[in-house]
Structures are given as structure tokens and as C-alpha cells.
Amino acid sequence: MTRYSIFSLARNALGYHRGWPRAWRSPEPAPTYDVVIVGGGGHGLATAYYLAKEHDVGRVAVLEKGWLGGGNTGRNTTIIRSNYLWDESAHFYEKALQLYEGLSRELNFNIMLSQRGVLNLAHNEHDLKEMSRRVRAIRLNGIDSEILDPAGVKTEVPVINISGDVRYPILGASLQRRGGVARHDAVAWGFARAADARGVDIVQNCEVTGIEIANGRVRGLQTSRGTIATRKVGLVAAGHSSVLAAMAGLRLPIESHPLQAMVSEPIKPVLNSVVMSNTVHVYVSQSDKGELVIGAGIDGFNSYAQRGSFQVVENQMGALLELFPIFSRLRMLRQWGGIVDVCPDASPIVGKTPVDGLYINCGWGTGGFKATPGSGWAFAHTIAQNEPHELNAPFTLERFSTGALIDEHGAAAVAH
Amino acid sequence: MLLIPCPWCGHRDESEFTCGGEAHIQRPADPAALDDADWADYVFMRTNPKGRHRERWCHSHGCGRWFNVERHTLTHDIVAVYRMGETPPDHGEADGT
Ligand SMILES: Cc1cc2nc3c(=O)[nH]c(=O)nc-3n(C[C@H](O)[C@H](O)[C@H](O)COP(=O)(O)OP(=O)(O)OC[C@H]3O[C@@H](n4cnc5c(N)ncnc54)[C@H](O)[C@@H]3O)c2cc1C
Ligand SMILES: [Zn+2]
């Protein structure tokens, strides 16, 4: 792997940038691996990277049916934060945020992390009480979080409308200053390049079509590019998790829904932080190119179609203009959808399954981009040790029979 | 946006309806006999197929009635609509095909 640096940039500039080597190999799948990760999104690639870096597990492959990051990783609105209510989630998401803070250096790949602050708005008495409880819980876990009054919100976000003459006036906000955004593709590509450099085979255009199990143990995978023998498989397929689990005869507490986002035409910098509102149901940030990146809620029905309904777009625009009347004449440029894996308690499932050698990482729903490095780190540990790390130990599939749910609807249902 | 044929009102916009999720999940006949895994299966586990899916819808901003829809989750084609309590039209199991 050529290291990226100011010197390699200068050297390649002399050759008119025609000499850059490819960032990762494109190998044929081998007949046997020690561990196979299914799904080449951020979480799968991060898992492979930490398996290769921190654990001695032998040969590792990542199988991706399309292209790297073509799932939710490349479709999300890239918001990163760790302001979750319960201890279990707070520690897990905070681990991810801390890994993000060192990730560009770790991977030698600029993931363009921008810790510009994330605001969650309060619009009524209940929101205010809920916010103050949440901020205190977050701070007790050692995570930065503060409360702003409407004037404080206006100082952070000068273009927001804090007038009392609207249906849902802004009464305050919580702010996590270490929150922000990162470049989604760069996270996938950075992990892919670093994993490849440590010997991981990344195989694109390779769809897993069956899981071979004998005596309750994984034996291998059927794929669109032949059979692969392996004794350990990690399923990291987001919206397609139920489809893959069904190949192993398992049912999951997951339903797949479309989630949409859109970007406006680019404008001069006006919005310096990420603003979210659960109550009016919208969130927005401004990209480095100047586009507003706007997200909304999921469609109510199950779907695998990677597109969403128009009334969701209408609601989202109405909510945006409630907060920012100044955006009323902006045109929207592009709109797209991803298929998110929604879990009943809005928390992920990261751990073992009833099948020996089969591990699952899913249920991140509308908010897993922020968790990418932490999820990969803990899942790699789980696969290598055949035992969850203490960070992901509460996030088992069994919690749905024991009742130990981790209800994060307040932190994750609208805000992503 | 879906165009949904309500069995009582005819075709209406999706925005008039609420989706109630997977249909035909039977409440256990003998609840006391269930163990925790059976309860988890009843309460939380879902089929979530990529293919034909039988689901409940309510015409909440119309006649207010619940009914069943069989819909393809990839093409969004509505294959069948039938009333509560009716047996689904027989063209094989709804599944991942
Ligand atoms: C519009 C939108 C906005 C979002 N905004 C945010 C946000 O602001 N902040 C945040 O934290 N999260 C956000 N999310 C959620 C976030 O994108 C996801 O939780 C996260 O990216 C999931 O990563 P992943 O690697 O698990 O899944 P993915 O990136 O979806 O990767 C799964 C991969 O598995 C592959 N696959 C599926 N089936 C097979 C098979 N049979 N064989 C081989 N490969 C297969 C798919 O092709 C896919 O590439 C958003 C999501 C969407 C859709
Ligand atoms: Zn009706």
C-alpha cells in the first residue's frame, strides 16, 4: 500500500496524477477462508479491518453483492454523535465516536470528519423535560452534552427561526459539540484499503445465495461466484439481514423500511452545525459543496425497493421550512432511498446466533453510520473470541426473549 | 406513493392509510403454555420477506376499517386485497420469491 501523504501527492502531481496505484486488489474468491464477512458496507469492512489488525484469525474475505458502500453506507446523511440515553448505548456509540476521532490517521485516509456540533431541538414542555433528563444521563456517562436556550440556539444557528409565532416554536436544544459529519464513501473506502493491505480479500459482485449448515454448525456459503468453505460467517447486510438469516433458518425481530434523504442546490455557507428536530420530524446539515443535506422519516410499510413515498418528501419540506423559512426558494437537486433494518427497540443486534459459527450484526436501522468503527471493532472481537465484547454484550438476539430491551426510540427514531 | 384499493371505498392514496405490519400473526391459543422463546417469536419476530408480503392496513382517514393486503415488497405491486377474517387468496405462500 502506498502511503498517502503530502509527498506522495507532490510526486504524483509531477506525473499528472496518472501514476496512482489502485487502492485495493480485486481478487477472485478463494475456495476456503477462515472467516467470511457478508456485506461490504462500512460495518462489514470495519469488521474485516479489525479482524485482520487485532485478532489472529487467518484468512478473511468480505463478500459484497454489489459495490463497496453501495448500500446504506453510501446513502446516509453522515451524522455522527454519541448522545444516547441508556448506559449500554452510550458506551457503544461513544467508543465509535472516539475511534472516528482518530480514524483518518489510523487508516491513512481522509474521512473528512467535521465535528461541527449536533443540535436536537425542543418544541414543547415535554421536549424540554425529556431533553434535560437526557442531557444529564449523557453527562453522567462522561459524554459532552449541553443545553441551549432559544437565544443560544440562534447564536449557534443564525438562520433558524426562533420566533414564538409558529405552530412549533423552538424552546431550546441540546448540543453535542463533538458530534458532526464525515464523508460516508471515504469511511468505506478507507476501511477497505486498510483491510486489503492487511491481506483481507474484498470480493465485489459476489452475492451470497445460501448458507451451508451441518449439525448446527456453519460449513460454508453458496455464492453467485461458487461455493466457499468456511467455519465462521459474519452477516452484516443491513436491510437484507432477514433474507440472509432465513437462509440459516432464523427469524429476526427486524423489518426493512425505505428511508429517504435529499440534497438541495449548492449555496454559500449558511449552516455551520447539524440541526435535528424529532417533533417536526426533519434534520439538516450543509455539505462542504454547499448543498443542504436533508433527511426525514421512514415509510410505514415494508420494502426492499430503495425508494420512498412522495408524501414523506412533502412532510419533510414542510418541517424544514417551519425551522428555516429562509430556505423556501431553494430547489432540491436529488432524492434517494436506502433500506433500513428497523429493530423494535431501535437498538442493534451484534452477537452470536443459535447456529455455531454464524454471527450477526444488524438492526442499526436509521442510525448506524455513526457506529461504524465501534460496531466493526466489537463484532471482530465477537467473531474472533466466539464471545461478545462487554461493549456489545447487551445487544444480543436473546434480549427479545429475556426482555432486556434497550429502548432508544428517543435517541434514534427520528434523529439518525 | 401507493394506490391502495380499500375493499369498501375503492382506490385511494396511500396517505389516507396506516400500515399495520405483518398479517395473520395469531395470538397464542394457550398463552400459559408458552416459553420465553415462543413469546419472543409471537411478539417480535417477523417474516420480512423480499417478495410477497401479507400485511394489515387501516383506511384511517377514510372509512376507518382494517383489511389485508398482499403486496410485493420489491415491486410494490398489490397482488390481492381481502377483508379481515377472510382466508388469503390461494396462490401459494407469501414468501421471498
Ligand atoms: C437515507 C439514510 C440516511 C441515514 N442517515 C444516517 C445518519 O445521518 N447517521 C447515521 O449514523 N446513520 C444514518 N443512516 C443509517 C446508516 O446508513 C446505516 O445504519 C449504516 O450505514 C449501515 O451500514 P452497514 O455496513 O451495516 O450496511 P450497508 O452499507 O447497507 O451494507 C450492507 C451491504 O450488504 C450487501 N448485501 C446484502 N445482501 C447481500 C448478499 N446476499 N450477499 C452479499 N452482499 C449482500 C449490500 O449490497 C450492502 O452493500 C441512514 C440511512 C439512510 C438510508
Ligand atoms: Zn375505506
Short mmCIF file of N, CA and C in Angstrom, two decimals, chain A residues 104-248:
data_model
loop_
_atom_site.label_atom_id
_atom_site.label_comp_id
_atom_site.label_asym_id
_atom_site.label_seq_id
_atom_site.Cartn_x
_atom_site.Cartn_y
_atom_site.Cartn_z
N SER A 104 -8.91 8.97 10.47
CA SER A 104 -8.18 9.39 9.27
C SER A 104 -6.71 8.98 9.39
N ARG A 105 -6.15 9.19 10.58
CA ARG A 105 -4.75 8.85 10.84
C ARG A 105 -4.56 7.33 10.84
N GLU A 106 -5.46 6.66 11.55
CA GLU A 106 -5.39 5.19 11.67
C GLU A 106 -5.41 4.52 10.29
N LEU A 107 -6.29 5.01 9.40
CA LEU A 107 -6.46 4.36 8.10
C LEU A 107 -5.59 5.00 7.02
N ASN A 108 -4.92 6.10 7.33
CA ASN A 108 -4.18 6.87 6.33
C ASN A 108 -5.12 7.23 5.16
N PHE A 109 -6.31 7.69 5.53
CA PHE A 109 -7.32 8.02 4.52
C PHE A 109 -8.17 9.13 5.12
N ASN A 110 -8.30 10.24 4.42
CA ASN A 110 -9.04 11.37 4.98
C ASN A 110 -10.55 11.10 4.94
N ILE A 111 -11.12 10.81 6.10
CA ILE A 111 -12.57 10.56 6.13
C ILE A 111 -13.34 11.86 6.32
N MET A 112 -12.65 12.98 6.34
CA MET A 112 -13.27 14.31 6.39
C MET A 112 -14.23 14.45 7.58
N LEU A 113 -13.77 13.97 8.73
CA LEU A 113 -14.58 14.15 9.94
C LEU A 113 -14.65 15.62 10.27
N SER A 114 -15.87 16.11 10.47
CA SER A 114 -16.06 17.52 10.80
C SER A 114 -16.94 17.61 12.05
N GLN A 115 -16.31 17.86 13.19
CA GLN A 115 -17.05 17.90 14.45
C GLN A 115 -17.64 19.29 14.65
N ARG A 116 -18.70 19.54 13.90
CA ARG A 116 -19.29 20.88 13.85
C ARG A 116 -20.43 21.06 14.85
N GLY A 117 -20.74 20.00 15.61
CA GLY A 117 -21.81 20.10 16.60
C GLY A 117 -23.15 19.63 16.07
N VAL A 118 -23.90 18.93 16.91
CA VAL A 118 -25.23 18.43 16.54
C VAL A 118 -26.24 18.97 17.55
N LEU A 119 -27.26 19.66 17.05
CA LEU A 119 -28.32 20.20 17.91
C LEU A 119 -29.60 19.37 17.78
N ASN A 120 -30.20 19.03 18.91
CA ASN A 120 -31.53 18.41 18.90
C ASN A 120 -32.51 19.39 19.52
N LEU A 121 -33.48 19.82 18.73
CA LEU A 121 -34.38 20.90 19.17
C LEU A 121 -35.50 20.41 20.07
N ALA A 122 -35.95 21.30 20.96
CA ALA A 122 -37.13 21.04 21.81
C ALA A 122 -38.20 22.06 21.44
N HIS A 123 -39.45 21.56 21.28
CA HIS A 123 -40.52 22.45 20.81
C HIS A 123 -41.69 22.57 21.78
N ASN A 124 -41.67 21.81 22.86
CA ASN A 124 -42.77 21.91 23.82
C ASN A 124 -42.26 21.53 25.21
N GLU A 125 -43.15 21.66 26.18
CA GLU A 125 -42.81 21.42 27.58
C GLU A 125 -42.24 20.01 27.76
N HIS A 126 -42.88 19.05 27.12
CA HIS A 126 -42.43 17.66 27.26
C HIS A 126 -41.01 17.50 26.68
N ASP A 127 -40.79 18.07 25.50
CA ASP A 127 -39.46 18.01 24.89
C ASP A 127 -38.40 18.56 25.84
N LEU A 128 -38.73 19.68 26.50
CA LEU A 128 -37.76 20.33 27.39
C LEU A 128 -37.39 19.41 28.56
N LYS A 129 -38.42 18.79 29.14
CA LYS A 129 -38.16 17.90 30.29
C LYS A 129 -37.36 16.69 29.86
N GLU A 130 -37.78 16.11 28.75
CA GLU A 130 -37.11 14.94 28.20
C GLU A 130 -35.65 15.28 27.88
N MET A 131 -35.44 16.46 27.32
CA MET A 131 -34.09 16.89 26.95
C MET A 131 -33.20 17.03 28.18
N SER A 132 -33.76 17.61 29.23
CA SER A 132 -32.90 17.84 30.38
C SER A 132 -32.56 16.51 31.06
N ARG A 133 -33.50 15.58 31.06
CA ARG A 133 -33.19 14.25 31.59
C ARG A 133 -32.08 13.58 30.76
N ARG A 134 -32.26 13.67 29.44
CA ARG A 134 -31.33 13.02 28.51
C ARG A 134 -29.91 13.61 28.64
N VAL A 135 -29.83 14.94 28.66
CA VAL A 135 -28.52 15.58 28.73
C VAL A 135 -27.81 15.18 30.02
N ARG A 136 -28.56 15.10 31.12
CA ARG A 136 -27.93 14.70 32.38
C ARG A 136 -27.45 13.25 32.33
N ALA A 137 -28.26 12.38 31.77
CA ALA A 137 -27.86 10.97 31.67
C ALA A 137 -26.60 10.85 30.82
N ILE A 138 -26.55 11.61 29.74
CA ILE A 138 -25.40 11.55 28.83
C ILE A 138 -24.14 12.03 29.56
N ARG A 139 -24.29 13.14 30.32
CA ARG A 139 -23.12 13.68 31.01
C ARG A 139 -22.64 12.75 32.11
N LEU A 140 -23.58 12.04 32.75
CA LEU A 140 -23.17 11.07 33.78
C LEU A 140 -22.30 9.97 33.16
N ASN A 141 -22.48 9.74 31.88
CA ASN A 141 -21.66 8.75 31.19
C ASN A 141 -20.37 9.37 30.65
N GLY A 142 -20.08 10.60 31.03
CA GLY A 142 -18.81 11.23 30.64
C GLY A 142 -18.80 11.73 29.21
N ILE A 143 -20.00 11.90 28.61
CA ILE A 143 -20.07 12.32 27.20
C ILE A 143 -20.52 13.78 27.15
N ASP A 144 -19.92 14.58 26.28
CA ASP A 144 -20.22 16.01 26.26
C ASP A 144 -21.63 16.26 25.74
N SER A 145 -22.32 17.13 26.42
CA SER A 145 -23.68 17.47 26.04
C SER A 145 -24.07 18.71 26.82
N GLU A 146 -24.75 19.64 26.18
CA GLU A 146 -25.15 20.84 26.90
C GLU A 146 -26.53 21.29 26.45
N ILE A 147 -27.14 22.18 27.25
CA ILE A 147 -28.48 22.67 26.94
C ILE A 147 -28.39 24.13 26.50
N LEU A 148 -29.09 24.46 25.42
CA LEU A 148 -29.13 25.84 24.94
C LEU A 148 -30.55 26.38 25.10
N ASP A 149 -30.66 27.68 25.42
CA ASP A 149 -31.96 28.32 25.37
C ASP A 149 -32.16 28.87 23.94
N PRO A 150 -33.35 29.39 23.61
CA PRO A 150 -33.57 29.82 22.22
C PRO A 150 -32.52 30.81 21.72
N ALA A 151 -32.09 31.73 22.59
CA ALA A 151 -31.06 32.69 22.16
C ALA A 151 -29.75 31.96 21.85
N GLY A 152 -29.45 30.96 22.66
CA GLY A 152 -28.24 30.15 22.43
C GLY A 152 -28.33 29.40 21.10
N VAL A 153 -29.53 28.91 20.78
CA VAL A 153 -29.74 28.22 19.50
C VAL A 153 -29.48 29.21 18.36
N LYS A 154 -30.00 30.42 18.51
CA LYS A 154 -29.85 31.45 17.47
C LYS A 154 -28.37 31.81 17.27
N THR A 155 -27.60 31.80 18.37
CA THR A 155 -26.17 32.10 18.24
C THR A 155 -25.46 31.01 17.44
N GLU A 156 -25.82 29.75 17.72
CA GLU A 156 -25.19 28.64 17.00
C GLU A 156 -25.67 28.59 15.55
N VAL A 157 -26.96 28.88 15.33
CA VAL A 157 -27.57 28.71 14.01
C VAL A 157 -28.31 30.01 13.65
N PRO A 158 -27.58 31.02 13.15
CA PRO A 158 -28.22 32.32 12.94
C PRO A 158 -29.41 32.31 11.98
N VAL A 159 -29.48 31.36 11.05
CA VAL A 159 -30.59 31.38 10.08
C VAL A 159 -31.86 30.69 10.58
N ILE A 160 -31.83 30.17 11.80
CA ILE A 160 -33.02 29.45 12.28
C ILE A 160 -34.06 30.45 12.77
N ASN A 161 -35.33 30.05 12.68
CA ASN A 161 -36.42 30.94 13.11
C ASN A 161 -36.81 30.60 14.55
N ILE A 162 -36.47 31.51 15.51
CA ILE A 162 -36.85 31.21 16.90
C ILE A 162 -38.08 32.01 17.34
N SER A 163 -38.80 32.58 16.37
CA SER A 163 -40.00 33.34 16.72
C SER A 163 -41.02 32.46 17.42
N GLY A 164 -41.80 33.06 18.32
CA GLY A 164 -42.84 32.31 19.01
C GLY A 164 -44.11 32.17 18.20
N ASP A 165 -44.17 32.84 17.04
CA ASP A 165 -45.41 32.87 16.25
C ASP A 165 -45.54 31.73 15.26
N VAL A 166 -45.03 30.57 15.60
CA VAL A 166 -45.17 29.44 14.69
C VAL A 166 -45.84 28.30 15.44
N ARG A 167 -46.28 27.31 14.71
CA ARG A 167 -47.02 26.20 15.32
C ARG A 167 -46.13 25.44 16.32
N TYR A 168 -44.86 25.25 16.00
CA TYR A 168 -43.95 24.51 16.88
C TYR A 168 -42.73 25.37 17.21
N PRO A 169 -42.89 26.36 18.12
CA PRO A 169 -41.77 27.26 18.41
C PRO A 169 -40.57 26.51 18.99
N ILE A 170 -39.39 27.07 18.77
CA ILE A 170 -38.18 26.45 19.32
C ILE A 170 -37.98 26.95 20.75
N LEU A 171 -38.02 26.04 21.71
CA LEU A 171 -37.92 26.44 23.12
C LEU A 171 -36.54 26.15 23.70
N GLY A 172 -35.72 25.43 22.95
CA GLY A 172 -34.38 25.11 23.44
C GLY A 172 -33.78 24.02 22.58
N ALA A 173 -32.58 23.57 22.96
CA ALA A 173 -31.94 22.49 22.22
C ALA A 173 -30.87 21.86 23.08
N SER A 174 -30.57 20.61 22.79
CA SER A 174 -29.36 20.02 23.36
C SER A 174 -28.30 20.07 22.27
N LEU A 175 -27.06 20.16 22.70
CA LEU A 175 -25.96 20.29 21.75
C LEU A 175 -24.82 19.35 22.14
N GLN A 176 -24.41 18.50 21.22
CA GLN A 176 -23.17 17.74 21.41
C GLN A 176 -22.13 18.32 20.47
N ARG A 177 -21.17 19.04 21.03
CA ARG A 177 -20.20 19.73 20.17
C ARG A 177 -19.27 18.77 19.45
N ARG A 178 -19.03 17.57 20.03
CA ARG A 178 -18.14 16.61 19.36
C ARG A 178 -18.87 15.87 18.24
N GLY A 179 -20.18 16.06 18.13
CA GLY A 179 -20.91 15.43 17.03
C GLY A 179 -20.62 16.16 15.72
N GLY A 180 -21.04 15.57 14.61
CA GLY A 180 -20.80 16.23 13.33
C GLY A 180 -21.09 15.30 12.17
N VAL A 181 -20.29 15.42 11.13
CA VAL A 181 -20.47 14.59 9.94
C VAL A 181 -19.10 14.09 9.45
N ALA A 182 -19.13 13.08 8.58
CA ALA A 182 -17.92 12.58 7.93
C ALA A 182 -18.29 12.16 6.52
N ARG A 183 -17.29 11.95 5.69
CA ARG A 183 -17.57 11.53 4.31
C ARG A 183 -17.87 10.03 4.30
N HIS A 184 -19.11 9.67 3.90
CA HIS A 184 -19.50 8.26 4.02
C HIS A 184 -18.69 7.31 3.13
N ASP A 185 -18.51 7.68 1.85
CA ASP A 185 -17.73 6.81 0.96
C ASP A 185 -16.31 6.62 1.49
N ALA A 186 -15.74 7.70 2.01
CA ALA A 186 -14.36 7.62 2.49
C ALA A 186 -14.23 6.63 3.64
N VAL A 187 -15.28 6.52 4.46
CA VAL A 187 -15.22 5.57 5.57
C VAL A 187 -15.16 4.14 5.01
N ALA A 188 -16.02 3.86 4.01
CA ALA A 188 -16.00 2.53 3.39
C ALA A 188 -14.66 2.29 2.69
N TRP A 189 -14.24 3.27 1.88
CA TRP A 189 -13.01 3.08 1.10
C TRP A 189 -11.77 3.01 2.00
N GLY A 190 -11.74 3.82 3.04
CA GLY A 190 -10.60 3.81 3.96
C GLY A 190 -10.46 2.46 4.65
N PHE A 191 -11.58 1.92 5.15
CA PHE A 191 -11.52 0.61 5.78
C PHE A 191 -11.16 -0.46 4.76
N ALA A 192 -11.70 -0.36 3.53
CA ALA A 192 -11.42 -1.36 2.50
C ALA A 192 -9.93 -1.37 2.17
N ARG A 193 -9.37 -0.19 1.98
CA ARG A 193 -7.96 -0.10 1.59
C ARG A 193 -7.06 -0.63 2.71
N ALA A 194 -7.39 -0.26 3.96
CA ALA A 194 -6.55 -0.69 5.08
C ALA A 194 -6.71 -2.19 5.34
N ALA A 195 -7.91 -2.74 5.14
CA ALA A 195 -8.12 -4.17 5.34
C ALA A 195 -7.40 -4.95 4.25
N ASP A 196 -7.51 -4.47 3.02
CA ASP A 196 -6.83 -5.11 1.89
C ASP A 196 -5.32 -5.15 2.14
N ALA A 197 -4.79 -4.06 2.65
CA ALA A 197 -3.35 -4.00 2.91
C ALA A 197 -2.94 -5.03 3.95
N ARG A 198 -3.86 -5.45 4.81
CA ARG A 198 -3.56 -6.47 5.80
C ARG A 198 -3.97 -7.86 5.32
N GLY A 199 -4.24 -8.00 4.03
CA GLY A 199 -4.44 -9.33 3.45
C GLY A 199 -5.89 -9.77 3.30
N VAL A 200 -6.85 -8.92 3.67
CA VAL A 200 -8.26 -9.30 3.52
C VAL A 200 -8.63 -9.30 2.04
N ASP A 201 -9.31 -10.36 1.57
CA ASP A 201 -9.81 -10.39 0.18
C ASP A 201 -11.17 -9.70 0.14
N ILE A 202 -11.27 -8.64 -0.64
CA ILE A 202 -12.55 -7.96 -0.79
C ILE A 202 -13.11 -8.32 -2.16
N VAL A 203 -14.23 -9.04 -2.17
CA VAL A 203 -14.78 -9.55 -3.42
C VAL A 203 -16.12 -8.87 -3.70
N GLN A 204 -16.14 -8.04 -4.71
CA GLN A 204 -17.39 -7.35 -5.08
C GLN A 204 -18.14 -8.16 -6.13
N ASN A 205 -19.38 -7.79 -6.41
CA ASN A 205 -20.22 -8.53 -7.34
C ASN A 205 -20.30 -10.00 -7.00
N CYS A 206 -20.40 -10.31 -5.73
CA CYS A 206 -20.47 -11.70 -5.27
C CYS A 206 -21.60 -11.79 -4.25
N GLU A 207 -22.72 -12.35 -4.70
CA GLU A 207 -23.91 -12.41 -3.84
C GLU A 207 -23.99 -13.75 -3.12
N VAL A 208 -24.20 -13.70 -1.83
CA VAL A 208 -24.40 -14.93 -1.07
C VAL A 208 -25.84 -15.40 -1.29
N THR A 209 -25.99 -16.68 -1.71
CA THR A 209 -27.32 -17.19 -2.03
C THR A 209 -27.74 -18.32 -1.10
N GLY A 210 -26.80 -18.84 -0.31
CA GLY A 210 -27.17 -19.91 0.61
C GLY A 210 -26.11 -20.08 1.70
N ILE A 211 -26.55 -20.60 2.85
CA ILE A 211 -25.62 -20.85 3.95
C ILE A 211 -25.65 -22.35 4.24
N GLU A 212 -24.50 -23.01 4.16
CA GLU A 212 -24.46 -24.46 4.41
C GLU A 212 -24.20 -24.72 5.88
N ILE A 213 -25.12 -25.51 6.46
CA ILE A 213 -25.04 -25.79 7.89
C ILE A 213 -25.12 -27.30 8.07
N ALA A 214 -24.23 -27.87 8.91
CA ALA A 214 -24.34 -29.29 9.23
C ALA A 214 -24.19 -29.44 10.74
N ASN A 215 -25.05 -30.22 11.35
CA ASN A 215 -25.04 -30.44 12.80
C ASN A 215 -25.00 -29.12 13.58
N GLY A 216 -25.79 -28.16 13.14
CA GLY A 216 -25.87 -26.90 13.87
C GLY A 216 -24.64 -26.02 13.73
N ARG A 217 -23.76 -26.31 12.76
CA ARG A 217 -22.52 -25.54 12.57
C ARG A 217 -22.42 -25.04 11.14
N VAL A 218 -21.89 -23.86 10.98
CA VAL A 218 -21.67 -23.34 9.63
C VAL A 218 -20.55 -24.11 8.93
N ARG A 219 -20.79 -24.50 7.65
CA ARG A 219 -19.77 -25.20 6.88
C ARG A 219 -19.29 -24.36 5.70
N GLY A 220 -20.16 -23.51 5.19
CA GLY A 220 -19.74 -22.73 4.03
C GLY A 220 -20.88 -21.89 3.48
N LEU A 221 -20.58 -21.25 2.35
CA LEU A 221 -21.56 -20.36 1.73
C LEU A 221 -21.70 -20.70 0.25
N GLN A 222 -22.92 -20.60 -0.26
CA GLN A 222 -23.10 -20.62 -1.71
C GLN A 222 -23.17 -19.18 -2.18
N THR A 223 -22.45 -18.92 -3.26
CA THR A 223 -22.45 -17.55 -3.77
C THR A 223 -22.63 -17.57 -5.28
N SER A 224 -22.89 -16.37 -5.83
CA SER A 224 -23.03 -16.27 -7.28
C SER A 224 -21.70 -16.53 -7.98
N ARG A 225 -20.61 -16.63 -7.20
CA ARG A 225 -19.31 -16.95 -7.80
C ARG A 225 -18.75 -18.24 -7.22
N GLY A 226 -19.62 -19.19 -6.92
CA GLY A 226 -19.17 -20.51 -6.47
C GLY A 226 -19.30 -20.72 -4.97
N THR A 227 -18.95 -21.93 -4.54
CA THR A 227 -19.08 -22.30 -3.14
C THR A 227 -17.80 -21.94 -2.39
N ILE A 228 -17.97 -21.45 -1.17
CA ILE A 228 -16.82 -21.09 -0.35
C ILE A 228 -16.94 -21.81 0.98
N ALA A 229 -15.90 -22.57 1.33
CA ALA A 229 -15.93 -23.28 2.61
C ALA A 229 -15.39 -22.37 3.70
N THR A 230 -16.08 -22.35 4.83
CA THR A 230 -15.61 -21.54 5.97
C THR A 230 -16.34 -21.99 7.22
N ARG A 231 -15.73 -21.80 8.37
CA ARG A 231 -16.38 -22.21 9.63
C ARG A 231 -16.91 -21.02 10.42
N LYS A 232 -16.60 -19.81 9.95
CA LYS A 232 -17.13 -18.62 10.63
C LYS A 232 -17.67 -17.63 9.62
N VAL A 233 -18.92 -17.21 9.82
CA VAL A 233 -19.55 -16.25 8.91
C VAL A 233 -20.14 -15.11 9.74
N GLY A 234 -19.85 -13.88 9.32
CA GLY A 234 -20.47 -12.71 9.95
C GLY A 234 -21.43 -12.06 8.96
N LEU A 235 -22.71 -12.02 9.32
CA LEU A 235 -23.71 -11.39 8.43
C LEU A 235 -23.82 -9.91 8.78
N VAL A 236 -23.52 -9.04 7.82
CA VAL A 236 -23.57 -7.59 8.06
C VAL A 236 -24.29 -6.95 6.88
N ALA A 237 -25.57 -7.29 6.71
CA ALA A 237 -26.26 -6.96 5.47
C ALA A 237 -27.36 -5.93 5.62
N ALA A 238 -27.41 -5.22 6.75
CA ALA A 238 -28.38 -4.13 6.97
C ALA A 238 -29.79 -4.54 6.51
N GLY A 239 -30.36 -3.84 5.50
CA GLY A 239 -31.73 -4.08 5.06
C GLY A 239 -32.00 -5.50 4.61
N HIS A 240 -30.97 -6.26 4.22
CA HIS A 240 -31.17 -7.63 3.75
C HIS A 240 -30.90 -8.68 4.83
N SER A 241 -30.82 -8.26 6.09
CA SER A 241 -30.47 -9.20 7.16
C SER A 241 -31.49 -10.33 7.30
N SER A 242 -32.79 -10.01 7.18
CA SER A 242 -33.80 -11.07 7.33
C SER A 242 -33.68 -12.10 6.22
N VAL A 243 -33.32 -11.62 5.01
CA VAL A 243 -33.20 -12.53 3.87
C VAL A 243 -32.05 -13.50 4.11
N LEU A 244 -30.91 -12.99 4.61
CA LEU A 244 -29.76 -13.85 4.87
C LEU A 244 -30.02 -14.77 6.06
N ALA A 245 -30.66 -14.23 7.12
CA ALA A 245 -30.94 -15.05 8.29
C ALA A 245 -31.85 -16.22 7.91
N ALA A 246 -32.81 -15.95 6.99
CA ALA A 246 -33.73 -17.01 6.56
C ALA A 246 -32.97 -18.15 5.87
N MET A 247 -31.82 -17.83 5.24
CA MET A 247 -31.01 -18.89 4.61
C MET A 247 -30.46 -19.85 5.66
N ALA A 248 -30.38 -19.38 6.92
CA ALA A 248 -29.91 -20.24 8.01
C ALA A 248 -31.09 -20.70 8.87
#
